[in-house]
Tab-separated table of C-alpha atoms in Angstrom:
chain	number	residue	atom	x	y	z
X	40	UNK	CA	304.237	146.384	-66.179
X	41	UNK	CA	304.171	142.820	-67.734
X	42	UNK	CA	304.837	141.633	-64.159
X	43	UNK	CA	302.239	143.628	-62.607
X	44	UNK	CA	299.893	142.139	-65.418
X	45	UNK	CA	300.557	138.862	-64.851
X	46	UNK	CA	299.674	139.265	-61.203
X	47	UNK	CA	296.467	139.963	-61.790
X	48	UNK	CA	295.479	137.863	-64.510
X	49	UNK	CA	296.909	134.959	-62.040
X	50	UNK	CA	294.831	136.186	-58.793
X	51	UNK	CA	291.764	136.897	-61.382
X	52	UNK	CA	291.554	133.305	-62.665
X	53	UNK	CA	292.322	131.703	-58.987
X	54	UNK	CA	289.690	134.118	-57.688
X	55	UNK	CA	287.432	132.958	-60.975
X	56	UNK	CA	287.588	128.996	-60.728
X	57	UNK	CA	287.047	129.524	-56.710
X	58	UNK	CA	284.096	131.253	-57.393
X	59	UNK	CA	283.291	128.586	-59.944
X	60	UNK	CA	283.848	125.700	-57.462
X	61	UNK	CA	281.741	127.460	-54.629
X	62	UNK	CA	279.416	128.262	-56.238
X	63	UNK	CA	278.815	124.947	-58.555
X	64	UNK	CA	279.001	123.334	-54.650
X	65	UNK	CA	276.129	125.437	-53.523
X	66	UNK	CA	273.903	124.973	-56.416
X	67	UNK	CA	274.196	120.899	-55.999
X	68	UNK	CA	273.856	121.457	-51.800
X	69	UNK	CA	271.452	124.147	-51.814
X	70	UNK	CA	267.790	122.129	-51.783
X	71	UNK	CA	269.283	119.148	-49.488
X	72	UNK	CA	270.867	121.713	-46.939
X	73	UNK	CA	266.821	123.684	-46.864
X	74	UNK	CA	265.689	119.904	-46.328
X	75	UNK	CA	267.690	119.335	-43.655
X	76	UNK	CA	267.048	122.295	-41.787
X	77	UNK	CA	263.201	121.968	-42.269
X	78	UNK	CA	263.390	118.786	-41.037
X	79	UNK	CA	265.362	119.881	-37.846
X	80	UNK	CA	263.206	122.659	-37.532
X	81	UNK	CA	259.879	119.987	-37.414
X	82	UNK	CA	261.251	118.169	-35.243
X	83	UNK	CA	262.698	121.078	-32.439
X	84	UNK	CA	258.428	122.202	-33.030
X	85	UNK	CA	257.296	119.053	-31.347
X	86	UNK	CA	260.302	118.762	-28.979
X	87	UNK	CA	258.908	122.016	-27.273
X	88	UNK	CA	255.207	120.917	-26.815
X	89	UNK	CA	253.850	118.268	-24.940
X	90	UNK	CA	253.991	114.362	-26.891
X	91	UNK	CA	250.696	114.191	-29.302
X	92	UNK	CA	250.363	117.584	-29.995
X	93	UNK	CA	248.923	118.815	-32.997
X	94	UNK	CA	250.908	121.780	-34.723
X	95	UNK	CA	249.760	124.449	-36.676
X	96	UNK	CA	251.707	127.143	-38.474
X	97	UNK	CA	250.279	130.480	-38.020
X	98	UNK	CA	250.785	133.364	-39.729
X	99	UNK	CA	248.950	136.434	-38.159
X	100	UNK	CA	247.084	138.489	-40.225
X	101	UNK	CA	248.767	142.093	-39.422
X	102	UNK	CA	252.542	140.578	-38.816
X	103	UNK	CA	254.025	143.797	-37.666
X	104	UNK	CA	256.417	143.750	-34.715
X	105	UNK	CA	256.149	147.598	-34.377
X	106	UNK	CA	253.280	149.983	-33.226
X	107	UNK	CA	250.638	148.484	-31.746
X	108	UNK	CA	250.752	144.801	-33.177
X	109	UNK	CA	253.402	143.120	-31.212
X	110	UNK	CA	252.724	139.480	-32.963
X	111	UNK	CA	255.984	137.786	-34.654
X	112	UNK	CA	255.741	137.211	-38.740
X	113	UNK	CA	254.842	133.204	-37.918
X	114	UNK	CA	254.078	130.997	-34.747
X	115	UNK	CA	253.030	127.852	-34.018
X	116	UNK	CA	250.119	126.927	-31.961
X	117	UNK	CA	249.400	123.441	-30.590
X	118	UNK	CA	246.376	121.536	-30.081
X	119	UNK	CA	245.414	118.199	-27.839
X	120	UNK	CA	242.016	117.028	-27.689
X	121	UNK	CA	240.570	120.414	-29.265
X	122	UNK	CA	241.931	122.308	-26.346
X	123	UNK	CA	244.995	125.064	-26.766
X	124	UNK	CA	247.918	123.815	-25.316
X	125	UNK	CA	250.033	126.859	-25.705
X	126	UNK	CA	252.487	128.800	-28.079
X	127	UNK	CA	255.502	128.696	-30.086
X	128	UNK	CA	257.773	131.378	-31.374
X	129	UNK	CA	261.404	130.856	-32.971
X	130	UNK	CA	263.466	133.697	-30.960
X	131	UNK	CA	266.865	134.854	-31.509
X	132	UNK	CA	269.590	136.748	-29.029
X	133	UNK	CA	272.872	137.816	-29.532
X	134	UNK	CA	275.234	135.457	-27.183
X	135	UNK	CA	278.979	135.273	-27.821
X	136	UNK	CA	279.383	135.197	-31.303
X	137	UNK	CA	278.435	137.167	-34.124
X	138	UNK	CA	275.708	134.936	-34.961
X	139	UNK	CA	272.649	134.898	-33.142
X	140	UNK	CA	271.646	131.598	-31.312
X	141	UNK	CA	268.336	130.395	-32.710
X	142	UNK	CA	266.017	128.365	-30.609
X	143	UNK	CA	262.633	127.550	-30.505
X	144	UNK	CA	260.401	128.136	-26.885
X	145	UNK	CA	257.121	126.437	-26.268
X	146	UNK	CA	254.627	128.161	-24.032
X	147	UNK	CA	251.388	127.461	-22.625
X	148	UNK	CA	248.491	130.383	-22.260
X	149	UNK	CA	249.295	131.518	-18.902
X	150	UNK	CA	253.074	131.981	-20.482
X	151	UNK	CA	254.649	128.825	-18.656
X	152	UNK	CA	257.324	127.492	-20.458
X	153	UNK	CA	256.785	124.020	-21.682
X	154	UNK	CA	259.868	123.585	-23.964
X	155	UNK	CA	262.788	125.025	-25.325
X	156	UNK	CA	264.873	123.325	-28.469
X	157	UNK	CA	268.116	125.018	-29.878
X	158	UNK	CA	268.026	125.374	-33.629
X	159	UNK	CA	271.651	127.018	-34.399
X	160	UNK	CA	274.567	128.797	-32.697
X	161	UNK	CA	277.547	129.482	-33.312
X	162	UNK	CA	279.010	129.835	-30.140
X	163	UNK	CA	282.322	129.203	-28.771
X	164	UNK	CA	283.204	125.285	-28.754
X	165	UNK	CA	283.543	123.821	-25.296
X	166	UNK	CA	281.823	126.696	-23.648
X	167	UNK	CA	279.166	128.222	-25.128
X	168	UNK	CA	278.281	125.766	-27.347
X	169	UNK	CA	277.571	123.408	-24.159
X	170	UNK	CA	273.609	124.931	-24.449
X	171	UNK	CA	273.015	121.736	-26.700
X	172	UNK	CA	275.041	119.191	-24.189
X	173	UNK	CA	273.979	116.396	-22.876
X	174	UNK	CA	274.750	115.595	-18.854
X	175	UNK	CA	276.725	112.637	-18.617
X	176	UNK	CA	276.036	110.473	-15.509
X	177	UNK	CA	278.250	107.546	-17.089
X	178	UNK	CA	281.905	106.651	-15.989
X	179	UNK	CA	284.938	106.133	-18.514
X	180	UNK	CA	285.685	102.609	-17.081
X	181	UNK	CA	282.062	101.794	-17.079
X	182	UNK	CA	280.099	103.617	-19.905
X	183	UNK	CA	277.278	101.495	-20.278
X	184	UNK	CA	273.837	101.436	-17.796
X	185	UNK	CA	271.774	104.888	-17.347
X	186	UNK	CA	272.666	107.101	-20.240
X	187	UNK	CA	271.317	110.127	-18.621
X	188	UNK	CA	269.211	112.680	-19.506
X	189	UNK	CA	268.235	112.519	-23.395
X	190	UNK	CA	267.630	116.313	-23.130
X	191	UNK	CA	270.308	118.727	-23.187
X	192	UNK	CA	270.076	120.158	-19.616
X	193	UNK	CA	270.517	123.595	-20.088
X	194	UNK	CA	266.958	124.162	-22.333
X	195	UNK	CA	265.213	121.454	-19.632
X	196	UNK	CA	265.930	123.701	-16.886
X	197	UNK	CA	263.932	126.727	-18.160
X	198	UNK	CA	260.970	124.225	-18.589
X	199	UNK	CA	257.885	125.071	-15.761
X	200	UNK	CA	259.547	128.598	-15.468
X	201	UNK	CA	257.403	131.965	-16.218
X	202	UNK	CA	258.012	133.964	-19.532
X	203	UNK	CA	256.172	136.272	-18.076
X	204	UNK	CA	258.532	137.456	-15.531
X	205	UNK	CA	262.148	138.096	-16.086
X	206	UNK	CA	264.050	135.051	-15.752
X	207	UNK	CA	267.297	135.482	-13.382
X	208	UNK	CA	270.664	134.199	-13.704
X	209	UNK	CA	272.433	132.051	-10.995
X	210	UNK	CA	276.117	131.576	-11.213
X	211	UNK	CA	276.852	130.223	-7.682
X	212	UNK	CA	274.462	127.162	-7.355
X	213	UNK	CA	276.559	125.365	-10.038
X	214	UNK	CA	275.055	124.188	-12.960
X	215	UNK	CA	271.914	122.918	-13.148
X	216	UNK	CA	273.172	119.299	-14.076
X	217	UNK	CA	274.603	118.588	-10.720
X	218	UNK	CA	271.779	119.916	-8.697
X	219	UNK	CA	269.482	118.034	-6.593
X	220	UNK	CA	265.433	118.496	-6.941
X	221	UNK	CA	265.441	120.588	-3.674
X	222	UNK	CA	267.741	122.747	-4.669
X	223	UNK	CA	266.315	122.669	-8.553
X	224	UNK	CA	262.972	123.353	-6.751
X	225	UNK	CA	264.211	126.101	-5.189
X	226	UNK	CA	265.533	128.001	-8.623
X	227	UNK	CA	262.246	127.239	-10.081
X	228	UNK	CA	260.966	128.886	-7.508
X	229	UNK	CA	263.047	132.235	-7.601
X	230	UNK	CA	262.248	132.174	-11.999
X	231	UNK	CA	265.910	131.513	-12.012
X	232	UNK	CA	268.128	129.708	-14.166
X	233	UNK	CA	271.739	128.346	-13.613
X	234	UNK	CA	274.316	130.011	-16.387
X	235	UNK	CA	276.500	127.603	-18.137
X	236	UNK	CA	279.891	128.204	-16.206
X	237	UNK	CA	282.408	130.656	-18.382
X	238	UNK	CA	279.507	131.408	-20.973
X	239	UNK	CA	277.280	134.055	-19.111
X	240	UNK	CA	277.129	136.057	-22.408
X	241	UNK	CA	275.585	132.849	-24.000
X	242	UNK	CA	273.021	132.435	-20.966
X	243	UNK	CA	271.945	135.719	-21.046
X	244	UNK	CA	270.868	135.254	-24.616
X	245	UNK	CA	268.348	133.194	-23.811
X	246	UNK	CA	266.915	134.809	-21.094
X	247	UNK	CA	267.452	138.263	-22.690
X	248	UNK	CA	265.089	137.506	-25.740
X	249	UNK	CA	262.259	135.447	-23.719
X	250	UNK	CA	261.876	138.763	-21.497
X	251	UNK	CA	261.864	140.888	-24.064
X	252	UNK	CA	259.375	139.375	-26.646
X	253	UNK	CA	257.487	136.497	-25.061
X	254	UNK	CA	255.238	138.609	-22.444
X	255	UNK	CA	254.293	140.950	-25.551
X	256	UNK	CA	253.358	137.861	-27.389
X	257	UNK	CA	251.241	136.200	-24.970
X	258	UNK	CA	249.856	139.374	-23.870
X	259	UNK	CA	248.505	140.090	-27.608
X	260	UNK	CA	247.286	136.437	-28.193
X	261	UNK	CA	245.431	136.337	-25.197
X	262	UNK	CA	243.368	139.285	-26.274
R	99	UNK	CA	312.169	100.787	-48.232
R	100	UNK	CA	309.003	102.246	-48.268
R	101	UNK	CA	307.505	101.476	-44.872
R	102	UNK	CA	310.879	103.461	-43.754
R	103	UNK	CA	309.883	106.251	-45.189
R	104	UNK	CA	306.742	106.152	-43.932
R	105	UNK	CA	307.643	105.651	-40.493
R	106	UNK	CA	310.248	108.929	-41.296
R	107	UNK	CA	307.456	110.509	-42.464
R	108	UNK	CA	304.770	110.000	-39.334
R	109	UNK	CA	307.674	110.848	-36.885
R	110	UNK	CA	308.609	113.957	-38.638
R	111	UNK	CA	305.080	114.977	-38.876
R	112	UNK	CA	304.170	113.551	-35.309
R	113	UNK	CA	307.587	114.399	-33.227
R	114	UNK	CA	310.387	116.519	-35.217
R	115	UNK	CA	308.344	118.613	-36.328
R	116	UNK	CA	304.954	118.692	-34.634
R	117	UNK	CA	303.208	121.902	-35.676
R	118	UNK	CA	301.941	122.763	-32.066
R	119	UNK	CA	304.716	121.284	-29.769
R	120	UNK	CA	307.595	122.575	-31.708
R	121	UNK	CA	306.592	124.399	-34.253
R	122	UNK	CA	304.236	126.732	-32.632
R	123	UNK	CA	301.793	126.759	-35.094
R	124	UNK	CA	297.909	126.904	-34.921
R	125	UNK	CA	297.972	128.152	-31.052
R	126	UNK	CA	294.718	129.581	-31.625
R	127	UNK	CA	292.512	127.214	-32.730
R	128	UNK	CA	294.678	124.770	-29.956
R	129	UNK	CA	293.632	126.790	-27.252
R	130	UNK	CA	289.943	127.696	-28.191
R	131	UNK	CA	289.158	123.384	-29.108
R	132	UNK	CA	291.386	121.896	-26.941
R	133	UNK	CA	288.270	122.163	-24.059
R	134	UNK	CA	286.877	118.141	-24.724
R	135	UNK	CA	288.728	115.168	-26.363
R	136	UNK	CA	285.427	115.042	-28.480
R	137	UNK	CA	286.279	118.558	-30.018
R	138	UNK	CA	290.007	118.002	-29.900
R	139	UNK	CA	289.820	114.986	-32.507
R	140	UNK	CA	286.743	116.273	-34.522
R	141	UNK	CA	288.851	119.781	-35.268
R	142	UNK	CA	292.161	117.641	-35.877
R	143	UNK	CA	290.317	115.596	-38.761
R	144	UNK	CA	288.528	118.390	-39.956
R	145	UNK	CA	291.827	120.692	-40.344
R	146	UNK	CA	293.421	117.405	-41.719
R	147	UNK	CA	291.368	116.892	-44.361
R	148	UNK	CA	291.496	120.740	-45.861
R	149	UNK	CA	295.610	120.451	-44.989
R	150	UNK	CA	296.357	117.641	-47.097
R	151	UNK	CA	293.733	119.011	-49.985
R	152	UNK	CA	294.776	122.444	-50.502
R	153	UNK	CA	298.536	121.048	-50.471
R	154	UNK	CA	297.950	118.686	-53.542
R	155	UNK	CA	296.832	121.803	-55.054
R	156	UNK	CA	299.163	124.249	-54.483
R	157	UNK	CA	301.934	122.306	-55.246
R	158	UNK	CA	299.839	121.477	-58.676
R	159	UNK	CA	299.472	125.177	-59.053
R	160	UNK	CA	302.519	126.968	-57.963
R	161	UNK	CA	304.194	126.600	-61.320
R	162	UNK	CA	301.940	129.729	-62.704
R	163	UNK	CA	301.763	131.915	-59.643
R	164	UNK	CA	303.548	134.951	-59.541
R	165	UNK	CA	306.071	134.598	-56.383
R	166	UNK	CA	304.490	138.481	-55.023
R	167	UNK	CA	300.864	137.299	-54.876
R	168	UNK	CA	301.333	133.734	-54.100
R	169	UNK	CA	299.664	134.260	-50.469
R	170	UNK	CA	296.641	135.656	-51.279
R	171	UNK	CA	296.308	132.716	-54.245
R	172	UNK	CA	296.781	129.981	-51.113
R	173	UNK	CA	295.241	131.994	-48.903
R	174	UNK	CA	291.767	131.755	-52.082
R	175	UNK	CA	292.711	127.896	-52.598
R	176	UNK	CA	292.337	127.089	-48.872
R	177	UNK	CA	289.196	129.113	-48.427
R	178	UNK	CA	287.422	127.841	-50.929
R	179	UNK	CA	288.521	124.128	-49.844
R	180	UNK	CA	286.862	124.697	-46.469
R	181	UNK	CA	283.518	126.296	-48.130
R	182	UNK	CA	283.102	123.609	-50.267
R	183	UNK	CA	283.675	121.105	-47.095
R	184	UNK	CA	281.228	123.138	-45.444
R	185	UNK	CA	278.524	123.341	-47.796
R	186	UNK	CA	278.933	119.190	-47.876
R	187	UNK	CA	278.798	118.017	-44.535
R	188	UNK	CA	276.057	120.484	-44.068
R	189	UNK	CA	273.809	118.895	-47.003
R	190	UNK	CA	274.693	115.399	-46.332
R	191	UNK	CA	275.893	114.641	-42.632
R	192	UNK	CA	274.078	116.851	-40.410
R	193	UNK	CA	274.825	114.981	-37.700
R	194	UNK	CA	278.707	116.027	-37.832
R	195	UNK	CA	277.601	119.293	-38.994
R	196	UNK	CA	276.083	119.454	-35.203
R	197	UNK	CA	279.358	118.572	-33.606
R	198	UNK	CA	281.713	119.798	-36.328
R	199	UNK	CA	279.941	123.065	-37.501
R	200	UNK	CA	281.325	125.646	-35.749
R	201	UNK	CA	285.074	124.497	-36.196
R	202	UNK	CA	285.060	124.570	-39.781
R	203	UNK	CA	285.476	127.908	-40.663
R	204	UNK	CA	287.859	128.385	-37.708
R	205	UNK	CA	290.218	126.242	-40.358
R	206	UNK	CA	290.823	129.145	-42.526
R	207	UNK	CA	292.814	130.951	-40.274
R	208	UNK	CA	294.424	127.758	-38.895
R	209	UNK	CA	297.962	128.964	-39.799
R	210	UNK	CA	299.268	125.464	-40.192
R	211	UNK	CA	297.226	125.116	-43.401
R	212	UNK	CA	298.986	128.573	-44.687
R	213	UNK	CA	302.590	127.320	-43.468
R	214	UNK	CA	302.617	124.291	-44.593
R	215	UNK	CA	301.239	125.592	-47.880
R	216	UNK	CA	304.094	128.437	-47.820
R	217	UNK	CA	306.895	126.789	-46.777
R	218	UNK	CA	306.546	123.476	-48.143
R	219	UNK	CA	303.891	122.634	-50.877
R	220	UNK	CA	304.744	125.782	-52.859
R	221	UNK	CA	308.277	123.783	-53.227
R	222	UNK	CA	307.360	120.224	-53.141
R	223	UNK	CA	305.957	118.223	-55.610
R	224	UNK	CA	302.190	117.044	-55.248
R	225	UNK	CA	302.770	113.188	-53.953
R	226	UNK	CA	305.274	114.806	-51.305
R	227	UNK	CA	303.189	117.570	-50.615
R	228	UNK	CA	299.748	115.112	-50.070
R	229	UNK	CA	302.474	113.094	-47.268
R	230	UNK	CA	303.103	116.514	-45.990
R	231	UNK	CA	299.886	117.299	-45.418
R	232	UNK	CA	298.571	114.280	-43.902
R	233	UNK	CA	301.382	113.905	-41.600
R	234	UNK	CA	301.199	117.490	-40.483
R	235	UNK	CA	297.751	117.037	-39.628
R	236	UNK	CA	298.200	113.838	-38.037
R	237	UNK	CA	301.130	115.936	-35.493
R	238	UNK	CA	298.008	118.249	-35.078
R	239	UNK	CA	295.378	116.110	-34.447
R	240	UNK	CA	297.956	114.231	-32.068
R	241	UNK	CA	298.770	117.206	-30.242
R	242	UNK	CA	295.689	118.430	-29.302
R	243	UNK	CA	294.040	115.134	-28.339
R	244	UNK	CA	296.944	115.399	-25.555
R	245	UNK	CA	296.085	118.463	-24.801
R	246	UNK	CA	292.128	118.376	-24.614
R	247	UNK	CA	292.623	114.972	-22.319
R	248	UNK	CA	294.163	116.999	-20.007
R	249	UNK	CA	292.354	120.232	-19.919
R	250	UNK	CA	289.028	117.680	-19.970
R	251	UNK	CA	290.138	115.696	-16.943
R	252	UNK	CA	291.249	118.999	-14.817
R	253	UNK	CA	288.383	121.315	-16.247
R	254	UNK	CA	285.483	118.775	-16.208
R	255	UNK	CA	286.729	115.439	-14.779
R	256	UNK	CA	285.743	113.970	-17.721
R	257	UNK	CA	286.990	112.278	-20.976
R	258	UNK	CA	284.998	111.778	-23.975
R	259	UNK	CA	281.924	112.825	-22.365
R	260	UNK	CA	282.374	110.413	-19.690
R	261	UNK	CA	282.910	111.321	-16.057
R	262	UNK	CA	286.560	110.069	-14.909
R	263	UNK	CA	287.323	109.993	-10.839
R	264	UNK	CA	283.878	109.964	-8.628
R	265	UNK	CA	283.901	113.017	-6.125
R	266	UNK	CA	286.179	114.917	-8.213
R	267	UNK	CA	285.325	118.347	-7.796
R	268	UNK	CA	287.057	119.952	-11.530
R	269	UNK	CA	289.165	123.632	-12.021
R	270	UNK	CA	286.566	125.341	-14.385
R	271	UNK	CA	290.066	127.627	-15.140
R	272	UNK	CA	291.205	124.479	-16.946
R	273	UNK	CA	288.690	124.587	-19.858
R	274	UNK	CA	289.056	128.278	-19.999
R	275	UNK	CA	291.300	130.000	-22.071
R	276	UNK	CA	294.367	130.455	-18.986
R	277	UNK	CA	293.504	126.930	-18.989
R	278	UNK	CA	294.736	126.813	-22.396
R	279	UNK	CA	298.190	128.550	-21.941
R	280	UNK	CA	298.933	126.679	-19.231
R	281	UNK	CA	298.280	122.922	-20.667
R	282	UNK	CA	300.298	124.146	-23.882
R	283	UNK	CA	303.402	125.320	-21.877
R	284	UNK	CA	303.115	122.497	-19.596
R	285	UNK	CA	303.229	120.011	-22.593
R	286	UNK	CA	305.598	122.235	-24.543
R	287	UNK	CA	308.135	122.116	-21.608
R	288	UNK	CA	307.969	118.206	-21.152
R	289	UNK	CA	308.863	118.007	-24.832
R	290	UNK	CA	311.821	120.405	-24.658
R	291	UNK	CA	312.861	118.694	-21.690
R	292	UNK	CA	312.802	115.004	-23.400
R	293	UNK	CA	315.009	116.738	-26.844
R	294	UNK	CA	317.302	118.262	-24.418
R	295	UNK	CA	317.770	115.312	-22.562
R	296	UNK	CA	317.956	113.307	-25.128
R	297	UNK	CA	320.938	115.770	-27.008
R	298	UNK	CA	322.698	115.218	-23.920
R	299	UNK	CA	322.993	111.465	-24.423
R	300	UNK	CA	323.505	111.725	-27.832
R	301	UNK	CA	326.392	113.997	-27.060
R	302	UNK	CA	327.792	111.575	-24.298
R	303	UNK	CA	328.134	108.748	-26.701
C-alpha cells in the first residue's frame, strides 16, 4: 500500500513539473512561433503570384464550403495595374503522414496555375519531404558556379498547368529535375506531373486537393 | 590523466560500444534518416542534444523514483525535453525548424535515449551520465553519417546535396527503406569482421 502510494505521488509530481515546464515553454514561444508562421505564410502569398502583385485578403461574404456556396473561409486575390491577376487558396491533402501537407496555389482566372509554395508537411524525411528540395546542378569537388534552380522543383513543375482538369501522375519520365524542355513540354502538355520517386502518396496529395477544390473555386468566382 | 579518459570515453562511445553498429540500438530512426548526409547529421545533433539532457536529469532524479515506475518517469523526462526543444527552435530558428522539424519528435521513440537512460544514467552519477550522453550521441551521429554517405552516393549520387560522379545513373532502392537494411548489415558486417579479426591477433600474441 505505502509502496503503491509512493508510486503515484512520484509519477504525479514528474507528470506535474513536465506539465509545468511545457507549458511555461509554450507561453514564452507562443506569440514568436504565430510571428513566424505569418511571416512564412506572407511570403509563400507572393511566391505564388507574379513579382509586383498586389495582395488582398478576402473573406467571402457566405464562407460555406457546403450546399451551394463552394467558396473557401479566406482567399487571396492579386492585383497588377488594376487588372485581376488571378487567385489564391491555402489547400490541404492527406500525403504520407498523419499531418496534412499545407501549401499555398496561385491561379489565374482561366484556372492556370501560376504558383505553388509549400507551407508545412510532415512527411517522411528523404522522401516525401523532397516536395520542398532544391535540384542541385553543382558537383562535390566543385560546388561553386550555377547554384541551380532557387525554386524547389517539384511546386515549379505544376506552374502553366490547368486546375481545371485533373492533373496526372507520371512515374516513368523520371523526375521532373532531370528532364529536358522537350520532354517538360511534353508533360505540360498531357496536364501531367512527374511524382517524386518512392513518395507517390505525397504526389498525389497535391494533385488530389487541386482537382477536387480548385475547379469549384474558380467556377464560383467567375460567376 | 584526463585527456585519457576522454579519449576512453569517445572510443567507447564511438567504437566499443556504438549504439547502432554494436549495440543495435535506434534502427528505426537509422533507417528512416539515414537517406542524405544533410539529414543524417541534423538528426544525430538533434538526438544528441535531448540524450545528454535527459541523462543529467535522470541521474539527478533517480534517487526518488520508485524502481516499478521508473520507465514511464524517463520515458515523461525525455518527452518533455524534446517538446520544449521543439517549441524553441520553432520560435527562434525557423530556418532549422525547416530542415530539422520533422525529426524531432521522431527522438522520443529513439530507443537510445531510453537505454542509455535505463541502463546507465539511472546508475551513474550526473557528470558521468552528461559524458555518457554526449559520447553516445556522438557513436550515433557517427554512425549514421556513414551510413547516409553511402545510401546518398548509391540512392542519389550525391553527397550533401551535391552531385558526386557525372553520368551516374543512382539505385532509387538505396534511399528506400531495403536500402536501409542493406547499408546497416553491410556496415554492421565490416565491423564484426574488423573485432573478429582483430581478437584473432590479440589471441596470437
Amino acid at each position: 500500500m505505502v509502496e503503491m502510494a509512493k508510486m503515484i505521488v512520484a509519477l504525479a509530481i514528474i507528470s506535474a513539473l513536465a506539465g509545468l515546464a511545457i507549458g511555461a515553454a509554450y507561453d514564452k514561444t507562443a506569440e514568436k512561433i504565430s510571428e513566424q508562421e505569418k511571416s512564412a505564410k506572407a511570403s509563400a502569398l507572393k511566391a505564388v503570384f507574379p513579382q509586383g502583385a498586389a495582395i488582398d485578403t478576402i473573406i467571402p461574404v457566405i464562407p460555406v464550403k457546403s450546399g451551394g456556396g463552394l467558396l473557401p473561409e479566406k482567399y487571396w486575390t492579386a492585383m497588377a495595374k488594376d487588372a485581376l491577376v488571378g487567385y489564391a487558396f491555402e489547400m490541404s491533402g492527406r500525403g504520407y503522414a498523419s499531418d496534412d501537407i499545407k501549401f499555398i496555389v496561385g491561379v489565374d482566372r482561366e484556372g492556370k496555375i501560376l504558383g505553388m509554395t509549400v507551407l508545412s508537411h510532415n512527411e517522411t524525411p528523404g522522401l516525401g519531404s523532397r516536395v520542398n528540395e532544391v535540384a542541385s546542378t553543382r558537383y562535390v569537388w566543385y560546388p561553386v558556379g550555377e547554384s541551380g534552380q532557387a525554386k524547389p522543383w517539384f511546386t515549379e513543375q505544376f506552374e502553366g498547368l490547368s486546375s481545371l482538369k485533373p492533373i496526372g501522375i507520371n512515374k516513368v519520365a523520371g523526375e521532373w529535375h532531370g528532364l529536358d524542355e522537350p520532354k517538360r513540354a511534353e508533360l505540360r502538355g498531357k496536364n501531367e506531373v512527374t511524382a517524386i520517386t518512392g513518395s507517390t502518396i505525397s504526389t498525389r496529395a497535391f494533385t488530389n486537393s487541386i482537382s477536387r477544390d480548385i475547379a469549384g473555386y474558380v467556377k464560383e468566382l467567375s460567376k | 590523466m584526463a585527456s585519457i579518459q576522454i579519449v576512453k570515453e569517445l572510443k567507447r562511445g564511438i567504437i566499443t560500444e556504438n549504439p547502432i553498429l554494436i549495440l543495435a540500438l535506434g534502427l528505426c530512426p537509422s533507417l528512416a534518416v539515414s537517406t542524405s548526409v544533410k539529414n543524417g547529421l541534423g538528426m544525430g545533433l538533434a538526438a544528441t542534444f535531448v540524450l545528454a539532457l535527459s541523462n543529467v536529469i535522470i541521474s539527478i532524479i533517480k534517487g526518488w523514483i520508485p524502481d516499478k515506475v521508473r520507465i514511464p518517469c524517463f520515458i515523461v523526462v525525455i518527452a518533455t525535453f524534446v517538446s520544449i526543444l521543439q517549441l524553441l527552435i520553432k520560435a527562434y530558428v525557423p530556418l532549422l525548424d525547416e530542415q530539422l522539424g520533422i525529426f524531432i519528435p521522431l527522438i522520443v521513440v529513439n530507443c537510445i535515449i531510453l537505454g542509455r537512460a535505463e541502463a546507465f544514467a539511472s546508475k551513474n552519477n550526473p557528470v558521468r551520465s552528461l559524458v555518457d550522453g554526449l559520447v553516445m550521441g556522438l557513436g550515433f551521429t557517427v554512425s549514421l553519417l556513414i551510413l547516409s554517405c553511402i545510401r546518398e552516393f548509391l540512392g542519389s549520387n550525391k553527397l550533401w546535396d551535391l552531385l558526386v560522379v557525372p553520368g551516374f545513373k543512382p539505385m532509387t532502392a538505396m534511399i528506400l527503406a531495403p536500402g536501409g537494411f542493406f547499408a546497416i548489415a553491410f556496415v554492421m558486417g565490416v565491423v564484426n569482421w574488423i573485432r573478429g579479426w582483430e581478437k584473432k591477433e590479440a589471441r596470437k600474441a
